[in-house]
């Protein structure tokens, strides 16, 4: 499914647990950020290879990544989902070089996140092409209404140790979200999602940004105190709760 130019639908988001893809970045922007991504890896986009670099929280230390995470085209639909007060709390690049054999198992993000209450909206953005062959994002619509058990998968090909207990997954309802550069899809903290390996010679370069609201408290002890990954940035509106003052992030200057 490759779509262009449709608009974000809050009704669809509530009904199906996701909305999109929509064009968020221009092709020029997507190309520029794609280039910056590979520069950070120390690679050329023409010769994408594996990396051992930590792909989380570049917005803590790179101005361009912070600009990307707070890009108005990403954040505007987030205000429709979360309301006027928006907190950016995490960002991660999901990169699969050509031939990467790992798959991302079906999961619900909230299974891994100690936050109270469980409120999150994710913007998943494709900087290059995301197609079936390179392991595009997959979603099961309507699965965001309940939390289901996650189990140890015992599968070395899985990028995560834990995923949803297979008896809760109806693969026949899964959709492949194929995307062109600069497109974005939104989903919430409980929507089932995952992706297959990259069996093509096209890199899959994408990132997700996580947003929440100020009344959510991050239980940092349960995150192992990992402020290299989790920091809060008030990107819209105001914080009348002040629950996470100890983990406020600093906007990188370069
Ligand atoms: O990019 C993928 O394949 C998985 C992304 C994901 O799990 C997420 O954004 O929460």
Short mmCIF file of N, CA, C and O and ligand atoms in Angstrom, two decimals, residues 92-96 103-105 107-109 112-113 122-124 135-138 160 187-188 193-196 204 206-210, ligand 1:
data_model
loop_
_atom_site.label_atom_id
_atom_site.label_comp_id
_atom_site.label_asym_id
_atom_site.label_seq_id
_atom_site.Cartn_x
_atom_site.Cartn_y
_atom_site.Cartn_z
N UNK A 92 14.18 7.05 17.90
CA UNK A 92 15.06 5.93 17.54
C UNK A 92 15.05 5.73 16.03
O UNK A 92 13.99 5.78 15.40
N UNK A 93 16.23 5.53 15.44
CA UNK A 93 16.31 5.20 14.02
C UNK A 93 16.19 3.68 13.86
O UNK A 93 16.85 2.92 14.57
N UNK A 94 15.31 3.31 12.94
CA UNK A 94 15.10 1.88 12.65
C UNK A 94 15.71 1.62 11.28
O UNK A 94 15.09 1.86 10.25
N UNK A 95 16.94 1.16 11.32
CA UNK A 95 17.72 1.00 10.09
C UNK A 95 17.95 -0.48 9.81
O UNK A 95 18.37 -1.22 10.71
N UNK A 96 17.66 -0.87 8.58
CA UNK A 96 17.97 -2.24 8.15
C UNK A 96 18.76 -2.15 6.86
O UNK A 96 18.21 -1.78 5.81
N UNK A 103 14.24 -9.81 12.05
CA UNK A 103 12.87 -9.29 11.96
C UNK A 103 12.48 -8.66 13.29
O UNK A 103 13.08 -8.97 14.33
N UNK A 104 11.50 -7.77 13.24
CA UNK A 104 11.00 -7.15 14.48
C UNK A 104 9.66 -7.82 14.78
O UNK A 104 8.74 -7.78 13.96
N UNK A 105 9.60 -8.52 15.91
CA UNK A 105 8.41 -9.33 16.18
C UNK A 105 7.18 -8.47 16.46
O UNK A 105 7.31 -7.30 16.83
N UNK A 107 4.65 -6.69 18.43
CA UNK A 107 4.73 -6.22 19.81
C UNK A 107 3.83 -5.00 20.01
O UNK A 107 3.40 -4.37 19.04
N UNK A 108 3.59 -4.72 21.28
CA UNK A 108 2.93 -3.48 21.69
C UNK A 108 3.97 -2.70 22.47
O UNK A 108 4.54 -3.19 23.45
N UNK A 109 4.23 -1.48 22.06
CA UNK A 109 5.32 -0.73 22.68
C UNK A 109 5.17 -0.61 24.19
O UNK A 109 6.16 -0.65 24.93
N UNK A 112 7.07 -2.48 26.95
CA UNK A 112 8.48 -2.23 27.30
C UNK A 112 8.68 -0.90 28.04
O UNK A 112 9.82 -0.56 28.36
N UNK A 113 7.59 -0.13 28.22
CA UNK A 113 7.77 1.24 28.68
C UNK A 113 7.17 1.51 30.07
O UNK A 113 5.92 1.60 30.20
N UNK A 122 3.15 7.67 18.54
CA UNK A 122 4.40 7.52 17.79
C UNK A 122 4.23 8.04 16.38
O UNK A 122 3.23 7.74 15.72
N UNK A 123 5.23 8.80 15.93
CA UNK A 123 5.33 9.18 14.51
C UNK A 123 6.44 8.32 13.92
O UNK A 123 7.59 8.39 14.38
N UNK A 124 6.11 7.49 12.95
CA UNK A 124 7.11 6.61 12.30
C UNK A 124 7.32 7.16 10.91
O UNK A 124 6.40 7.21 10.09
N UNK A 135 11.41 -4.90 4.23
CA UNK A 135 10.92 -5.02 5.59
C UNK A 135 10.18 -3.79 6.08
O UNK A 135 10.50 -3.22 7.12
N UNK A 136 9.16 -3.40 5.34
CA UNK A 136 8.37 -2.23 5.74
C UNK A 136 7.64 -2.49 7.06
O UNK A 136 7.51 -3.65 7.49
N UNK A 137 7.19 -1.41 7.67
CA UNK A 137 6.42 -1.54 8.90
C UNK A 137 5.12 -2.29 8.62
O UNK A 137 4.50 -2.09 7.57
N UNK A 138 4.73 -3.14 9.55
CA UNK A 138 3.45 -3.86 9.45
C UNK A 138 2.63 -3.55 10.70
O UNK A 138 3.18 -3.43 11.81
N UNK A 160 14.02 -8.46 18.99
CA UNK A 160 13.67 -8.33 20.40
C UNK A 160 13.55 -9.72 21.01
O UNK A 160 13.08 -10.65 20.34
N UNK A 187 0.90 5.80 15.17
CA UNK A 187 0.20 4.72 15.87
C UNK A 187 0.34 4.94 17.37
O UNK A 187 1.14 5.78 17.81
N UNK A 188 -0.45 4.21 18.14
CA UNK A 188 -0.39 4.48 19.58
C UNK A 188 0.41 3.42 20.33
O UNK A 188 1.03 2.55 19.72
N UNK A 193 2.45 -4.03 16.05
CA UNK A 193 3.27 -3.73 14.87
C UNK A 193 4.56 -4.52 14.91
O UNK A 193 4.95 -5.05 15.95
N UNK A 194 5.22 -4.58 13.77
CA UNK A 194 6.48 -5.30 13.64
C UNK A 194 6.94 -5.18 12.20
O UNK A 194 6.39 -4.38 11.43
N UNK A 195 7.97 -5.94 11.82
CA UNK A 195 8.41 -5.90 10.42
C UNK A 195 9.29 -7.12 10.13
O UNK A 195 9.87 -7.71 11.03
N UNK A 196 9.35 -7.45 8.84
CA UNK A 196 10.16 -8.59 8.41
C UNK A 196 11.59 -8.15 8.16
O UNK A 196 11.93 -6.97 8.21
N UNK A 204 16.53 0.13 4.44
CA UNK A 204 15.30 0.71 5.00
C UNK A 204 15.73 1.69 6.09
O UNK A 204 16.23 1.29 7.13
N UNK A 206 14.44 4.54 8.54
CA UNK A 206 13.24 5.14 9.13
C UNK A 206 13.55 5.50 10.57
O UNK A 206 14.57 5.08 11.11
N UNK A 207 12.70 6.30 11.15
CA UNK A 207 12.87 6.61 12.57
C UNK A 207 11.51 6.78 13.20
O UNK A 207 10.53 7.09 12.52
N UNK A 208 11.46 6.56 14.49
CA UNK A 208 10.21 6.86 15.19
C UNK A 208 10.49 7.87 16.29
O UNK A 208 11.56 7.88 16.90
N UNK A 209 9.50 8.73 16.48
CA UNK A 209 9.57 9.73 17.54
C UNK A 209 8.38 9.48 18.46
O UNK A 209 7.26 9.22 17.98
N UNK A 210 8.63 9.54 19.76
CA UNK A 210 7.57 9.26 20.75
C UNK A 210 7.18 10.56 21.46
O UNK A 210 8.06 11.31 21.93
O1 LIG B 1 10.64 -0.14 12.32
C1 LIG B 1 10.19 -1.21 12.67
O2 LIG B 1 10.21 -2.19 11.96
C2 LIG B 1 9.60 -1.34 14.05
C3 LIG B 1 9.35 0.00 14.65
C4 LIG B 1 8.87 -0.08 16.05
O3 LIG B 1 8.81 -1.10 16.65
C5 LIG B 1 8.46 1.17 16.68
O4 LIG B 1 8.60 2.25 16.12
O5 LIG B 1 7.96 1.08 17.81
#
